[in-house]
Tab-separated table of C-alpha atoms in Angstrom:
chain	number	residue	atom	x	y	z
A	1	UNK	CA	5.727	31.203	39.417
A	2	UNK	CA	3.503	29.948	36.651
A	3	UNK	CA	6.125	30.982	34.103
A	4	UNK	CA	8.770	28.919	35.937
A	5	UNK	CA	6.477	25.885	35.867
A	6	UNK	CA	6.034	26.267	32.130
A	7	UNK	CA	9.790	26.516	31.666
A	8	UNK	CA	10.348	23.387	33.748
A	9	UNK	CA	7.653	21.573	31.794
A	10	UNK	CA	9.273	22.598	28.515
A	11	UNK	CA	12.672	21.341	29.689
A	12	UNK	CA	11.166	18.042	30.816
A	13	UNK	CA	9.355	17.663	27.523
A	14	UNK	CA	12.533	18.255	25.517
A	15	UNK	CA	14.496	15.888	27.743
A	16	UNK	CA	11.905	13.191	27.119
A	17	UNK	CA	11.962	13.692	23.358
A	18	UNK	CA	15.774	13.735	23.214
A	19	UNK	CA	16.031	10.601	25.357
A	20	UNK	CA	13.402	8.733	23.336
A	21	UNK	CA	15.012	9.674	20.027
A	22	UNK	CA	18.419	8.519	21.278
A	23	UNK	CA	17.137	5.229	22.698
A	24	UNK	CA	15.184	4.327	19.566
A	25	UNK	CA	18.162	5.200	17.359
A	26	UNK	CA	20.577	3.075	19.431
A	27	UNK	CA	18.282	0.072	19.917
A	28	UNK	CA	18.845	-3.104	17.927
A	29	UNK	CA	15.089	-3.658	18.097
A	30	UNK	CA	13.141	-0.383	18.619
A	31	UNK	CA	10.129	-2.370	19.865
A	32	UNK	CA	12.095	-3.262	22.991
A	33	UNK	CA	12.429	0.372	24.114
A	34	UNK	CA	9.950	0.849	26.958
A	35	UNK	CA	8.432	3.868	28.657
A	36	UNK	CA	10.450	2.896	31.747
A	37	UNK	CA	13.657	3.110	29.684
A	38	UNK	CA	12.693	6.526	28.311
A	39	UNK	CA	11.689	7.903	31.713
A	40	UNK	CA	14.965	6.754	33.270
A	41	UNK	CA	17.061	8.223	30.448
A	42	UNK	CA	15.172	11.516	30.617
A	43	UNK	CA	15.342	11.703	34.397
A	44	UNK	CA	11.571	12.005	34.863
A	45	UNK	CA	8.842	9.841	36.347
A	46	UNK	CA	6.983	7.461	34.051
A	47	UNK	CA	3.738	9.199	34.956
A	48	UNK	CA	5.075	12.371	33.346
A	49	UNK	CA	5.455	10.550	30.026
A	50	UNK	CA	1.912	9.212	30.109
A	51	UNK	CA	0.431	12.585	31.067
A	52	UNK	CA	2.210	14.335	28.231
A	53	UNK	CA	1.998	11.782	25.425
A	54	UNK	CA	-0.724	9.300	26.373
A	55	UNK	CA	1.326	6.181	25.695
A	56	UNK	CA	4.468	4.931	23.979
A	57	UNK	CA	2.979	5.178	20.492
A	58	UNK	CA	1.783	8.709	21.191
A	59	UNK	CA	5.336	9.672	22.108
A	60	UNK	CA	6.748	8.126	18.940
A	61	UNK	CA	4.093	9.898	16.868
A	62	UNK	CA	5.097	13.199	18.418
A	63	UNK	CA	8.728	12.622	17.424
A	64	UNK	CA	7.747	11.624	13.895
A	65	UNK	CA	5.306	14.524	13.487
A	66	UNK	CA	8.138	16.988	14.011
A	67	UNK	CA	10.023	15.425	11.100
A	68	UNK	CA	6.907	15.185	8.933
A	69	UNK	CA	5.767	18.802	9.398
A	70	UNK	CA	8.023	20.357	6.711
A	71	UNK	CA	6.891	17.773	4.138
A	72	UNK	CA	3.237	18.319	5.002
A	73	UNK	CA	3.713	22.053	4.471
A	74	UNK	CA	5.375	21.483	1.086
A	75	UNK	CA	2.548	19.197	-0.028
A	76	UNK	CA	-0.152	21.630	1.090
A	77	UNK	CA	1.470	24.947	0.161
A	78	UNK	CA	4.707	24.418	-1.727
A	79	UNK	CA	5.691	24.644	-5.401
A	80	UNK	CA	5.639	21.736	-7.873
A	81	UNK	CA	6.248	18.886	-7.969
A	82	UNK	CA	5.095	18.369	-4.353
A	83	UNK	CA	2.708	21.312	-4.098
A	84	UNK	CA	-0.935	21.567	-5.191
A	85	UNK	CA	-0.147	22.973	-8.633
A	86	UNK	CA	2.013	20.007	-9.654
A	87	UNK	CA	0.898	17.629	-12.401
A	88	UNK	CA	-0.813	14.599	-10.774
A	89	UNK	CA	1.637	11.910	-11.883
A	90	UNK	CA	4.698	14.006	-11.086
A	91	UNK	CA	3.193	14.923	-7.745
A	92	UNK	CA	2.504	11.288	-6.829
A	93	UNK	CA	6.101	10.314	-7.632
A	94	UNK	CA	7.435	13.280	-5.634
A	95	UNK	CA	5.279	12.452	-2.607
A	96	UNK	CA	6.333	8.788	-2.575
A	97	UNK	CA	9.986	9.817	-2.928
A	98	UNK	CA	9.701	12.352	-0.103
A	99	UNK	CA	8.061	9.797	2.194
A	100	UNK	CA	10.852	7.332	1.412
A	101	UNK	CA	13.497	9.924	2.281
A	102	UNK	CA	11.892	10.676	5.652
A	103	UNK	CA	11.547	6.980	6.487
A	104	UNK	CA	15.094	6.142	5.396
A	105	UNK	CA	16.432	8.970	7.560
A	106	UNK	CA	14.232	8.062	10.537
A	107	UNK	CA	14.124	4.277	10.294
A	108	UNK	CA	14.442	3.840	14.076
A	109	UNK	CA	11.214	5.759	14.671
A	110	UNK	CA	9.307	4.286	11.762
A	111	UNK	CA	10.086	0.681	12.668
A	112	UNK	CA	8.722	1.352	16.158
A	113	UNK	CA	5.703	3.218	14.818
A	114	UNK	CA	4.589	0.828	12.086
A	115	UNK	CA	4.614	-2.252	14.272
A	116	UNK	CA	0.870	-2.364	14.887
A	117	UNK	CA	-0.704	-1.984	18.299
A	118	UNK	CA	-4.138	-1.015	19.500
A	119	UNK	CA	-6.748	-0.070	16.869
A	120	UNK	CA	-6.184	3.644	17.403
A	121	UNK	CA	-2.510	3.159	16.515
A	122	UNK	CA	-2.705	0.769	13.574
A	123	UNK	CA	-0.837	2.256	10.650
A	124	UNK	CA	-3.657	2.197	8.125
A	125	UNK	CA	-6.067	3.822	10.564
A	126	UNK	CA	-3.877	6.732	11.653
A	127	UNK	CA	-4.740	10.284	10.640
A	128	UNK	CA	-1.464	10.724	8.715
A	129	UNK	CA	-1.929	7.535	6.698
A	130	UNK	CA	-5.593	8.233	5.949
A	131	UNK	CA	-4.790	11.782	4.799
A	132	UNK	CA	-1.971	10.817	2.438
A	133	UNK	CA	-3.945	7.824	1.141
A	134	UNK	CA	-6.903	10.058	0.307
A	135	UNK	CA	-4.622	12.554	-1.427
A	136	UNK	CA	-2.906	9.851	-3.498
A	137	UNK	CA	-6.271	8.288	-4.378
A	138	UNK	CA	-7.476	11.634	-5.746
A	139	UNK	CA	-4.218	12.153	-7.644
A	140	UNK	CA	-4.341	8.667	-9.173
A	141	UNK	CA	-7.840	9.434	-10.467
A	142	UNK	CA	-6.757	12.870	-11.697
A	143	UNK	CA	-3.839	11.276	-13.563
A	144	UNK	CA	-6.253	9.179	-15.605
A	145	UNK	CA	-6.442	6.097	-13.419
A	146	UNK	CA	-9.628	4.104	-13.055
A	147	UNK	CA	-11.401	5.551	-9.981
A	148	UNK	CA	-12.606	2.045	-9.050
A	149	UNK	CA	-8.998	1.046	-8.385
A	150	UNK	CA	-7.465	4.381	-7.341
A	151	UNK	CA	-7.661	3.601	-3.621
A	152	UNK	CA	-6.024	0.221	-4.156
A	153	UNK	CA	-3.202	1.767	-6.189
A	154	UNK	CA	-2.648	4.335	-3.424
A	155	UNK	CA	-2.350	1.543	-0.829
A	156	UNK	CA	0.141	-0.325	-3.043
A	157	UNK	CA	2.316	2.765	-3.467
A	158	UNK	CA	2.348	3.401	0.272
A	159	UNK	CA	3.137	-0.263	0.964
A	160	UNK	CA	6.306	0.193	-1.105
A	161	UNK	CA	7.615	2.692	1.446
A	162	UNK	CA	6.920	0.724	4.622
A	163	UNK	CA	9.758	1.208	7.067
A	164	UNK	CA	10.384	-2.509	7.595
A	165	UNK	CA	10.800	-3.043	3.850
A	166	UNK	CA	13.140	-0.057	3.513
A	167	UNK	CA	15.245	-1.281	6.426
A	168	UNK	CA	15.466	-4.757	4.860
A	169	UNK	CA	16.618	-3.235	1.563
A	170	UNK	CA	19.311	-1.218	3.325
A	171	UNK	CA	20.482	-3.661	6.009
A	172	UNK	CA	20.060	-7.049	4.303
A	173	UNK	CA	20.191	-6.384	0.567
A	174	UNK	CA	22.732	-3.567	1.042
A	175	UNK	CA	20.979	-1.236	-1.365
A	176	UNK	CA	21.884	2.438	-1.275
A	177	UNK	CA	19.342	5.152	-0.596
A	178	UNK	CA	19.867	6.437	-4.136
A	179	UNK	CA	19.141	3.004	-5.625
A	180	UNK	CA	16.026	2.576	-3.502
A	181	UNK	CA	14.685	5.974	-4.538
A	182	UNK	CA	15.399	5.331	-8.225
A	183	UNK	CA	13.642	1.966	-8.062
A	184	UNK	CA	10.691	3.518	-6.248
A	185	UNK	CA	10.325	6.139	-8.948
A	186	UNK	CA	10.351	3.448	-11.655
A	187	UNK	CA	7.866	1.366	-9.661
A	188	UNK	CA	5.569	4.354	-9.185
A	189	UNK	CA	5.623	5.146	-12.896
A	190	UNK	CA	4.858	1.517	-13.754
A	191	UNK	CA	2.095	1.254	-11.149
A	192	UNK	CA	0.365	4.405	-12.410
A	193	UNK	CA	0.144	2.762	-15.822
A	194	UNK	CA	-1.964	-0.053	-14.357
A	195	UNK	CA	-5.162	-0.786	-16.242
A	196	UNK	CA	-7.682	-3.265	-14.802
A	197	UNK	CA	-8.689	-6.343	-16.843
A	198	UNK	CA	-11.328	-5.371	-19.336
A	199	UNK	CA	-10.568	-1.673	-18.822
A	200	UNK	CA	-10.030	0.854	-21.536
């Protein structure tokens, strides 16, 4: 009996995730997709969503985490240029490029996720953002950057891959993914050459 309950729970969970992914992808404005919409599309009660995911942002984070997991593994355990043994500057450029690819391919989720919200869900205070910012800060310093400004440089690089900016570049300026990635690489290289006024 307990096994059947777990199977039903797993099916409900997958139905919720599939419905949410579909609704966010089809929405003109992902912020307008509500928990009521997701519950109805998944065929479950709204209470089920809240028990499983906490709130709407928690659900979106769960969807995004599944897409982010392979990249996280490459950064932590993979070969250069993403992995730990890569040269700092090459690794920074590879990480920024990989983040851009994920966000370009999952714009519907990222637009919904990066829209702010309660303090626990603000982009710059999330565990994922803090972790990648700390890593980039260390890599900027290791690449020869001034440690006083390394954290600022890391924020600037991550700001260049915000989902709303990437969507504007694609939808309004009609830039291709290849062009965006090439420009990001050039921007990253230029930014890593930054030297503060009066610096060496």
